[in-house]
Structures are given as structure tokens and as C-alpha cells.
Short mmCIF file of C-alpha atoms in Angstrom, two decimals:
data_model
loop_
_atom_site.label_atom_id
_atom_site.label_comp_id
_atom_site.label_asym_id
_atom_site.label_seq_id
_atom_site.Cartn_x
_atom_site.Cartn_y
_atom_site.Cartn_z
CA MET J 1 48.19 69.92 126.55
CA GLN J 2 50.15 73.00 125.65
CA ARG J 3 48.40 75.89 123.97
CA ILE J 4 50.29 78.13 121.68
CA PRO J 5 49.63 81.84 122.31
CA ILE J 6 48.16 83.95 119.53
CA LEU J 7 48.98 87.65 119.69
CA LYS J 8 46.90 90.32 118.02
CA MET J 9 48.64 93.33 116.52
CA GLY J 10 46.42 95.65 114.53
CA PRO J 11 44.84 93.68 111.74
CA TYR J 12 47.39 90.89 112.11
CA LEU J 13 47.67 87.82 114.26
CA LEU J 14 51.11 86.67 115.36
CA VAL J 15 51.90 83.10 116.30
CA SER J 16 55.36 82.07 117.42
CA ILE J 17 55.74 78.35 117.85
CA GLN J 18 58.42 77.81 120.49
CA VAL J 19 57.70 74.24 121.52
CA ASP J 20 57.87 70.92 119.74
CA MET J 21 54.38 70.46 118.41
CA ASP J 22 52.49 67.25 118.71
CA ASP J 23 49.44 66.60 116.61
CA ARG J 24 46.90 67.67 119.25
CA THR J 25 48.71 70.95 119.90
CA ALA J 26 48.70 71.56 116.17
CA MET J 27 44.99 70.93 115.81
CA ALA J 28 44.26 73.14 118.85
CA LEU J 29 46.33 75.90 117.29
CA GLN J 30 44.36 75.60 114.07
CA ASP J 31 41.04 75.84 115.93
CA ASP J 32 42.19 78.81 118.01
CA LEU J 33 43.54 80.62 114.96
CA MET J 34 40.30 80.34 113.02
CA GLU J 35 38.32 81.56 116.00
CA GLN J 36 40.61 84.53 116.52
CA ILE J 37 40.59 85.45 112.82
CA VAL J 38 36.83 85.68 112.90
CA ARG J 39 36.65 87.43 116.28
CA HIS J 40 39.22 90.09 115.41
CA ARG J 41 38.44 90.31 111.70
CA ALA J 42 42.15 89.68 111.16
CA ARG J 43 43.47 90.24 107.65
CA GLY J 44 46.85 88.60 108.04
CA VAL J 45 48.39 85.76 110.01
CA LEU J 46 52.11 85.45 110.64
CA ILE J 47 53.41 82.11 111.88
CA ASP J 48 56.99 82.04 113.13
CA ILE J 49 58.49 78.55 113.05
CA SER J 50 62.15 79.53 113.46
CA ALA J 51 62.35 77.55 116.71
CA LEU J 52 61.16 74.33 115.08
CA ASP J 53 63.94 71.92 114.16
CA VAL J 54 61.59 69.20 113.05
CA VAL J 55 58.42 69.52 111.01
CA ASP J 56 56.70 66.27 110.14
CA SER J 57 54.19 65.71 107.40
CA PHE J 58 51.27 66.28 109.77
CA ILE J 59 52.47 69.72 110.88
CA GLY J 60 53.34 70.52 107.27
CA ARG J 61 49.82 69.64 106.16
CA MET J 62 48.40 71.58 109.10
CA LEU J 63 50.27 74.69 107.97
CA ALA J 64 49.01 74.31 104.42
CA ASP J 65 45.43 73.69 105.63
CA THR J 66 45.59 76.64 108.01
CA ALA J 67 46.65 78.92 105.17
CA ALA J 68 43.82 77.65 102.98
CA MET J 69 41.24 78.07 105.77
CA ALA J 70 42.50 81.56 106.59
CA ARG J 71 42.20 82.34 102.89
CA VAL J 72 38.52 81.40 103.05
CA LEU J 73 38.16 83.84 105.96
CA ASP J 74 39.91 86.49 103.86
CA ALA J 75 43.21 86.49 105.74
CA ASP J 76 46.68 86.01 104.25
CA THR J 77 49.11 83.66 105.91
CA VAL J 78 52.88 83.98 105.94
CA VAL J 79 55.18 81.35 107.45
CA VAL J 80 58.50 82.83 108.54
CA GLY J 81 61.89 81.61 109.72
CA MET J 82 61.85 78.08 108.39
CA GLN J 83 65.15 76.30 109.05
CA PRO J 84 67.04 74.98 105.98
CA SER J 85 66.81 71.41 107.24
CA VAL J 86 63.05 71.76 107.67
CA ALA J 87 62.67 73.15 104.15
CA ILE J 88 64.63 70.21 102.73
CA THR J 89 62.57 67.71 104.71
CA LEU J 90 59.27 69.19 103.56
CA VAL J 91 60.37 69.17 99.92
CA GLU J 92 61.53 65.57 100.23
CA LEU J 93 58.15 64.71 101.76
CA GLY J 94 56.54 66.23 98.69
CA LEU J 95 54.98 69.05 100.71
CA ALA J 96 55.94 72.22 98.88
CA LEU J 97 53.20 74.16 100.75
CA THR J 98 52.23 75.87 97.52
CA GLY J 99 49.36 77.82 99.07
CA VAL J 100 51.52 79.22 101.85
CA ARG J 101 53.71 82.25 101.45
CA SER J 102 57.06 82.29 103.23
CA ALA J 103 59.55 84.90 104.37
CA LEU J 104 63.01 84.70 105.83
CA ASN J 105 62.26 86.46 109.12
CA ILE J 106 59.47 88.26 110.97
CA GLU J 107 60.40 91.67 109.54
CA ARG J 108 60.20 90.45 105.97
CA GLY J 109 57.02 88.58 106.80
CA MET J 110 55.34 91.70 108.15
CA ASP J 111 56.45 93.66 105.07
CA LEU J 112 54.92 91.00 102.89
CA LEU J 113 51.63 91.04 104.78
CA ARG J 114 51.47 94.84 104.77
CA SER J 115 52.13 95.07 101.06
CA ARG J 116 49.30 92.62 100.43
CA ILE J 117 46.76 93.93 102.84
CA GLU J 118 47.20 97.66 103.23
CA GLY J 119 45.78 99.11 100.11
CA PRO J 120 45.35 102.89 99.88
CA GLY J 121 42.77 104.29 102.31
CA ILE J 122 43.00 101.52 104.85
CA ALA J 123 44.62 102.93 107.95
CA ASP J 124 46.22 100.96 110.73
CA GLY J 125 43.70 99.69 113.23
CA HIS J 126 40.83 100.05 110.82
CA HIS J 127 39.78 96.52 111.48
CA GLU J 128 39.76 96.71 115.22
CA GLU J 129 36.50 95.94 116.88
CA MET I 1 107.57 18.11 105.67
CA ALA I 2 110.36 17.95 103.12
CA GLY I 3 108.20 19.36 100.31
CA LYS I 4 107.32 22.45 102.25
CA SER I 5 110.85 23.48 102.99
CA ALA I 6 112.17 22.79 99.49
CA LEU I 7 110.44 25.80 97.96
CA SER I 8 111.44 28.17 100.73
CA ASP I 9 114.96 26.71 100.72
CA VAL I 10 115.24 27.40 97.04
CA VAL I 11 114.00 30.94 97.51
CA GLN I 12 116.27 31.64 100.42
CA LYS I 13 119.36 29.96 99.01
CA ASN I 14 119.13 31.42 95.52
CA GLY I 15 117.74 34.76 96.64
CA ARG I 16 120.35 36.80 94.84
CA GLU I 17 120.05 35.04 91.47
CA ILE I 18 116.27 34.95 91.60
CA LEU I 19 116.16 38.65 92.39
CA SER I 20 118.42 39.70 89.53
CA ALA I 21 116.69 37.41 87.02
CA TRP I 22 113.27 38.56 88.17
CA VAL I 23 114.11 42.27 88.03
CA GLN I 24 115.58 41.81 84.59
CA ARG I 25 112.50 39.97 83.40
CA GLN I 26 110.19 42.68 84.72
CA GLN I 27 112.27 45.37 83.11
CA THR I 28 111.81 43.71 79.72
CA ASP I 29 108.11 43.20 80.39
CA LEU I 30 107.61 46.80 81.37
CA ALA I 31 110.07 48.21 78.85
CA LEU I 32 107.69 50.89 77.68
CA ARG I 33 106.49 51.86 81.13
CA ASN I 34 109.83 52.19 82.83
CA ASN I 35 109.50 55.95 82.93
CA LEU I 36 106.66 55.59 85.46
CA LEU I 37 108.94 54.11 88.10
CA GLN I 38 111.75 55.80 89.98
CA PRO I 39 115.18 54.29 89.23
CA GLY I 40 115.83 51.54 91.73
CA GLU I 41 112.21 51.41 92.83
CA LEU I 42 111.55 48.13 91.06
CA GLN I 43 114.73 46.61 92.44
CA GLN I 44 113.76 47.73 95.95
CA GLN I 45 110.21 46.40 95.67
CA ALA I 46 111.37 43.05 94.27
CA SER I 47 113.99 42.61 96.95
CA ASP I 48 111.51 43.54 99.71
CA PHE I 49 109.06 41.04 98.31
CA LEU I 50 111.58 38.20 98.19
CA THR I 51 112.77 38.99 101.70
CA ALA I 52 109.22 38.61 102.96
CA PHE I 53 108.31 35.74 100.63
CA GLY I 54 110.85 33.15 101.80
CA PRO I 55 109.98 33.18 105.51
CA ALA I 56 106.27 33.36 104.68
CA ILE I 57 106.39 30.05 102.78
CA GLU I 58 108.34 28.47 105.57
CA ARG I 59 106.03 29.61 108.35
CA GLY I 60 102.68 29.86 106.62
CA GLY I 61 102.85 26.97 104.19
CA THR I 62 101.49 27.05 100.68
CA ASP I 63 97.93 25.90 101.31
CA SER I 64 96.58 29.37 101.86
CA THR I 65 97.99 32.87 101.70
CA THR I 66 95.51 34.41 104.10
CA GLY I 67 97.20 33.38 107.36
CA GLU I 68 99.16 35.40 109.88
CA ALA I 69 102.52 34.37 108.40
CA TRP I 70 101.59 35.79 105.01
CA SER I 71 100.48 39.16 106.26
CA PRO I 72 103.86 40.91 105.69
CA VAL I 73 103.77 39.74 102.07
CA ARG I 74 100.19 40.88 101.64
CA ASP I 75 100.89 44.27 103.22
CA LEU I 76 103.84 44.73 100.94
CA LEU I 77 101.83 43.76 97.87
CA SER I 78 98.98 46.08 98.73
CA THR I 79 101.42 48.98 99.16
CA ILE I 80 103.01 48.17 95.82
CA SER I 81 99.75 47.81 93.91
CA ARG I 82 98.27 50.97 95.43
CA SER I 83 101.33 52.95 94.43
CA ARG I 84 101.16 51.43 90.94
CA ALA I 85 97.51 52.39 90.64
CA ARG I 86 98.47 55.97 91.43
CA GLN I 87 101.40 55.85 89.00
CA GLY I 88 99.08 54.86 86.17
CA PHE I 89 99.89 51.19 85.59
CA THR I 90 97.19 48.94 84.16
CA PRO I 91 95.86 46.08 86.33
CA ALA I 92 97.60 43.56 84.08
CA GLU I 93 100.94 45.28 84.46
CA THR I 94 100.48 45.41 88.20
CA ALA I 95 99.65 41.71 88.43
CA THR I 96 102.65 40.93 86.23
CA PHE I 97 104.83 41.98 89.14
CA VAL I 98 103.85 38.72 90.86
CA PHE I 99 103.22 36.51 87.84
CA SER I 100 106.62 37.20 86.30
CA LEU I 101 108.21 35.59 89.33
CA LYS I 102 106.66 32.25 88.35
CA ARG I 103 109.02 31.51 85.51
CA ILE I 104 112.07 32.47 87.53
CA LEU I 105 110.96 30.35 90.45
CA PHE I 106 110.29 27.37 88.21
CA ASP I 107 113.76 27.64 86.70
CA ALA I 108 115.33 27.75 90.14
CA LEU I 109 113.28 24.76 91.29
CA GLN I 110 114.32 22.82 88.22
CA ARG I 111 117.95 23.42 89.01
CA GLU I 112 117.64 22.48 92.67
CA VAL I 113 115.10 19.66 92.81
CA LYS I 114 116.18 16.57 90.95
CA ASP I 115 113.38 14.15 91.81
CA SER I 116 110.70 14.61 89.14
CA THR I 117 107.67 13.82 91.33
CA GLN I 118 108.85 16.24 93.95
CA LEU I 119 109.62 18.81 91.29
CA ALA I 120 106.08 18.65 89.92
CA ASP I 121 104.70 18.93 93.43
CA GLU I 122 106.86 21.96 94.25
CA MET I 123 105.99 23.65 91.00
CA TRP I 124 102.32 23.18 91.65
CA LYS I 125 102.66 24.68 95.11
CA ALA I 126 104.63 27.64 93.84
CA SER I 127 102.09 28.16 91.11
CA VAL I 128 99.15 28.14 93.54
CA VAL I 129 100.82 30.60 95.88
CA LEU I 130 101.78 32.99 93.14
CA ASP I 131 98.31 32.84 91.57
CA ASP I 132 96.80 33.69 94.93
CA LEU I 133 99.13 36.60 95.43
CA GLY I 134 98.60 37.80 91.86
CA LEU I 135 94.86 37.87 92.36
CA TYR I 136 95.32 39.67 95.63
CA THR I 137 97.41 42.29 93.82
CA THR I 138 94.66 42.86 91.28
CA GLU I 139 92.10 43.13 94.02
CA THR I 140 94.01 45.77 95.96
CA TYR I 141 94.79 47.56 92.73
CA GLN I 142 91.05 47.79 92.11
CA LYS I 143 90.44 49.01 95.65
CA GLY I 144 93.15 51.62 95.27
CA ARG I 145 91.53 52.83 92.06
CA GLU I 146 88.11 53.00 93.69
CA GLU I 147 89.52 55.04 96.54
CA ILE I 148 90.99 57.48 94.05
CA ILE I 149 87.67 57.76 92.22
CA ASN I 150 85.74 58.30 95.45
CA ARG I 151 88.12 60.97 96.62
CA GLN I 152 87.94 62.77 93.31
CA GLN I 153 84.16 62.61 93.34
CA GLN I 154 84.14 64.14 96.80
CA GLU I 155 86.49 66.92 95.74
CA LEU I 156 84.48 67.59 92.61
CA MET I 157 81.33 67.83 94.67
CA GLU I 158 82.84 70.38 97.01
CA LEU I 159 84.45 72.34 94.23
CA SER I 160 81.42 72.59 92.04
CA THR I 161 78.80 74.07 94.35
CA PRO I 162 79.87 77.58 95.22
CA VAL I 163 77.19 80.04 96.28
CA VAL I 164 78.20 83.62 95.47
CA GLN I 165 76.62 86.86 96.52
CA LEU I 166 76.10 89.10 93.50
CA TRP I 167 74.63 91.98 95.47
CA ALA I 168 73.16 92.58 98.90
CA GLY I 169 70.15 90.28 98.91
CA VAL I 170 70.96 88.56 95.61
CA LEU I 171 72.63 85.15 95.53
CA ALA I 172 73.88 83.20 92.53
CA LEU I 173 74.55 79.49 92.29
CA PRO I 174 76.47 78.60 89.13
CA LEU I 175 75.97 74.87 88.63
CA ILE I 176 78.60 72.92 86.71
CA GLY I 177 78.29 69.24 85.84
CA THR I 178 75.48 66.75 86.07
CA LEU I 179 73.03 67.00 88.95
CA ASP I 180 72.41 63.73 90.75
CA SER I 181 70.58 63.21 94.03
CA ALA I 182 73.70 63.43 96.17
CA ARG I 183 74.82 66.66 94.55
CA THR I 184 71.34 68.16 94.71
CA GLN I 185 71.40 67.58 98.44
CA VAL I 186 74.73 69.41 98.78
CA VAL I 187 73.58 72.21 96.48
CA MET I 188 70.30 72.63 98.34
CA GLU I 189 71.96 72.70 101.74
CA SER I 190 74.60 75.22 100.77
CA LEU I 191 72.06 77.44 99.00
CA LEU I 192 69.60 77.44 101.89
CA GLN I 193 72.36 78.08 104.42
CA SER I 194 73.60 81.02 102.34
CA ILE I 195 70.07 82.40 102.17
CA VAL I 196 69.92 82.39 105.97
CA ASP I 197 73.45 83.76 106.37
CA THR I 198 73.06 86.64 103.94
CA GLY I 199 69.35 87.30 104.43
CA SER I 200 68.87 87.17 100.68
CA SER I 201 65.43 87.27 99.15
CA ILE I 202 66.33 86.15 95.66
CA ALA I 203 68.62 83.44 94.30
CA ILE I 204 69.69 82.83 90.73
CA ILE I 205 70.46 79.23 89.77
CA ASP I 206 72.60 79.31 86.65
CA ILE I 207 72.65 76.04 84.71
CA THR I 208 74.96 77.10 81.87
CA GLY I 209 77.41 74.41 82.98
CA VAL I 210 74.87 71.61 83.23
CA PRO I 211 75.34 69.46 80.13
CA VAL I 212 72.04 67.61 80.11
CA VAL I 213 68.71 68.37 81.73
CA ASP I 214 66.52 65.28 81.87
CA THR I 215 63.39 64.76 83.93
CA LEU I 216 65.42 63.75 86.97
CA VAL I 217 67.68 66.80 86.85
CA ALA I 218 64.65 69.03 86.30
CA GLN I 219 62.99 67.46 89.29
CA HIS I 220 66.07 68.11 91.40
CA LEU I 221 66.10 71.74 90.26
CA LEU I 222 62.43 72.15 91.11
CA LYS I 223 63.02 70.67 94.54
CA THR I 224 65.77 73.19 95.21
CA VAL I 225 63.50 76.01 94.06
CA ALA I 226 60.64 74.75 96.26
CA ALA I 227 62.91 74.53 99.31
CA ALA I 228 64.22 78.06 98.76
CA ARG I 229 60.66 79.28 98.39
CA LEU I 230 59.76 77.72 101.72
CA MET I 231 62.57 79.75 103.25
CA GLY I 232 61.08 82.88 101.77
CA ALA I 233 63.47 83.37 98.85
CA ASP I 234 62.48 83.38 95.18
CA CYS I 235 64.56 81.55 92.61
CA ILE I 236 65.32 82.36 89.00
CA ILE I 237 66.76 79.68 86.76
CA SER I 238 69.10 81.11 84.15
CA GLY I 239 71.55 79.93 81.53
CA ILE I 240 69.11 77.70 79.70
CA ARG I 241 70.60 76.79 76.36
CA PRO I 242 68.39 76.37 73.28
CA GLN I 243 68.77 72.58 73.24
CA ILE I 244 67.87 72.38 76.90
CA ALA I 245 64.75 74.48 76.39
CA GLN I 246 63.75 72.04 73.63
CA THR I 247 64.46 69.02 75.79
CA ILE I 248 62.46 70.40 78.69
CA VAL I 249 59.40 70.95 76.52
CA HIS I 250 59.74 67.60 74.73
CA LEU I 251 59.98 65.79 78.05
CA GLY I 252 56.89 67.60 79.26
CA VAL I 253 58.62 68.93 82.37
CA GLU I 254 56.38 71.45 84.10
CA ILE I 255 58.57 74.36 85.16
CA SER I 256 56.19 77.16 84.27
CA ASP I 257 55.79 78.28 87.88
CA VAL I 258 59.52 78.99 88.13
CA MET I 259 60.91 82.12 86.55
CA THR I 260 63.43 81.24 83.84
CA LYS I 261 65.80 83.51 81.95
CA ALA I 262 68.14 82.80 79.07
CA THR I 263 71.24 84.38 80.56
CA LEU I 264 72.60 85.20 83.97
CA ALA I 265 72.64 88.89 83.01
CA ASP I 266 68.89 88.90 82.36
CA ALA I 267 68.26 87.12 85.63
CA PHE I 268 70.46 89.58 87.50
CA ALA I 269 68.54 92.53 86.02
CA VAL I 270 65.26 91.02 87.22
CA ALA I 271 66.73 90.31 90.63
CA LEU I 272 67.91 93.89 91.02
CA THR I 273 64.44 95.20 90.13
CA ARG I 274 62.95 92.87 92.74
CA VAL I 275 65.15 94.22 95.51
CA GLY I 276 64.38 97.75 94.34
CA LEU I 277 67.64 98.64 92.63
CA ALA I 278 68.55 99.74 89.14
CA ILE I 279 71.77 100.12 87.23
CA VAL I 280 72.15 103.51 85.54
CA ARG I 281 74.75 104.77 83.11
CA LYS I 282 76.95 107.52 84.54
CA GLY I 283 76.71 110.92 82.96
#
């Protein structure tokens, strides 16, 4: 089974999904993410899905669940780089991912996370172990 | 078979008289519509038809008009009825092209065939053939019309979904006409593609040109907004007329989580603020 790498950058976790995900990979990613959020006290998670041409209802639900779980662990989640066809499919499936925030690309996504997380007085790297 | 050749004999022998009588008859029938046809067009069509008609009866018989031998006649008729559909003739007028030949043919048969039993037989055959062809004309006329409608629908669809960039990072989508599922799909695709192409973070959907917003249209709008949001762009719906605002509330459509503005100008002002710009008066 493939494992999707999770990169840590300051108080953020970066995930770039470059392979077609099957359900087990997705569940493994969810487990790993939660573990890493707790271990690194991460405040934000950025998931890049620009390489995904197909997102089925299971992956869609996984993304929404992941965002909700991360929320419980006090981390914001941003999904970036969704393809137009994927967006249309998800909407047609009735999965608007209301709890998940989106951005067009990684840059915008990081801006979004920073604006949410970095209040005054919190310096970069504050959350490192 | 003597009966079979009699009809085609009559047509082929009296071709000239039948043609002139037929053309004259049609000209009286279509007196008011003559301006739709080019001069000589009717004459040409009638003569082409008769040229194909005679051999077709001889080779194909009168039992059915679907065979190989009849195909030149059918091709000719479909060309004629398609061109008439484009020229603006009614279906009845188009079918008259064939039906008006009946009387002329009967007259010719009466002159040529003396035996009354044979005459009745020939007339019946001629009648059946012409009815068949007349129906075929109407059918192709209908098909021609449908093709025109489909093509126009396609053109309308492509014309009516332009995505324009108002400013760097601000897109506008002026919608005109009713939104159905097919159009929503086109609108959604072109909007999302433009968001990717221009890297825009905000899109204004202007519905000034949408005549009616019912639950279905509202649902389509919300879908478009949701898809854009998934791509990371916010949407503002603008151009909501007073009646439409009333309808939306009366129908109980829940659009409170989408930003709405009365005019495109208001929406544009909000969009500029979002991307961190402001318009100031000079001096």
C-alpha cells in the first residue's frame, strides 16, 4: 500500500497527493495526519490535490472528515488546487465540503492559513517541539 | 403488368403538359407566398421531381416508396422540403408541393386510360404513392425544422455564457436567459476554467438577464457557487430584481450563505475591497 508523505513546515503540515488514491490509502493518510497534528502541535494543514483528476465520494467524504477532525485538534485545513472537473463532480455528488476551506493554489492556501493562524505575538516556529 | 406501366407511361408521355399544369396550379395555391421562392425555382423543382418520378414508378412499382428505385425521388423531396423549411413555408404548404400533383395526374389518367376499372385502379395507385410521398415531405420538413432549432439552441448556449475579467482577480459572468441543467453545466465549466486561467479569487454572477428564478434555477446557481468555492474562489450573485427577491423568499430557497447584491456595481465594489483595492476620485 502506498503511503502519502506528510511534510512539516513550521506550524503547518503539507500533504501533496500525487497518486490515484484508493480507499485504504485515504484512510491511512487520515490516520497519519491526525497523528502528526498531535505530535507536532500543528495549527494548519494544507492538502494539495491538483494532481487528482478523479475524486470519488469516498475521498470527498474523507477530505471533509479530515477537516472536521483537524478542527477538533485545533488545526485549520485548506484544500488547494482542485481541478474544475473534480469540483463539478463533487457538487453533482452533493458533497459541497462545507467545512473545508479551499484555495486556488498552494501560495493562496498558505496565505489563507497564515491569516487565520498567525495572530499578533505568535512568531514562526513557536509551535515547534 | 399492364397496370404498372400505365401510370408511368402517362407521366412520361405527358410530362410536358403535366409539368406546366402542375406548376400553374402550385403558383395559384402559393399565390401569397411566391415572394419566398426564387423565380424559376418552383419550375426547376417540379421538373426535377417529374424527371425522377416517372422512372421510379416504372422500376420501383407503386406498392411501397421506400425501395431503392424510389431513393432519387426521396432525396429530391427531402432537399426540397428542407429548403422550404428554411425559407419559412408552413408544413401544409410544403406538403402541397406533392399533393397538388394528384389532381393533375388524375386528369391525365382520365384522358389516357379509357377502361373504367383500370382507371380506378390507376387512380388508386397514384393516390397511394402521392400520399406516401406527401407524408415523407412533411416528415423531412419536421426534421429540417428540428435541426434548425437544435443548431440555434447550440449557438445560443455558446453566445450566452461569456466570462469576463473585470479586474485582475475579479471575474464576472453575466447570465442571460433561462438556466437549465445543460446550460448550468456549460456555465459552470467555463467559469471554473476561467478561475484557473486567470487565478481569480472572486467571481460575480450577474443574473440581471435571467427572466425567472424558480427553485430549479436557484439550485443550479447554488451548485455553481459551491463548485467555485471548492476551487477556492468566492462568488457574489448580483442583479437580483425586486420580483426575483420576492420569489426567492416565497419559494423558501435558502441562499443566505451566498453573498447577494442588488447591482453589478455594488458587487464589483465588494470584490475590489476583497482583493485589497479601492477606487478613488482624482484630485
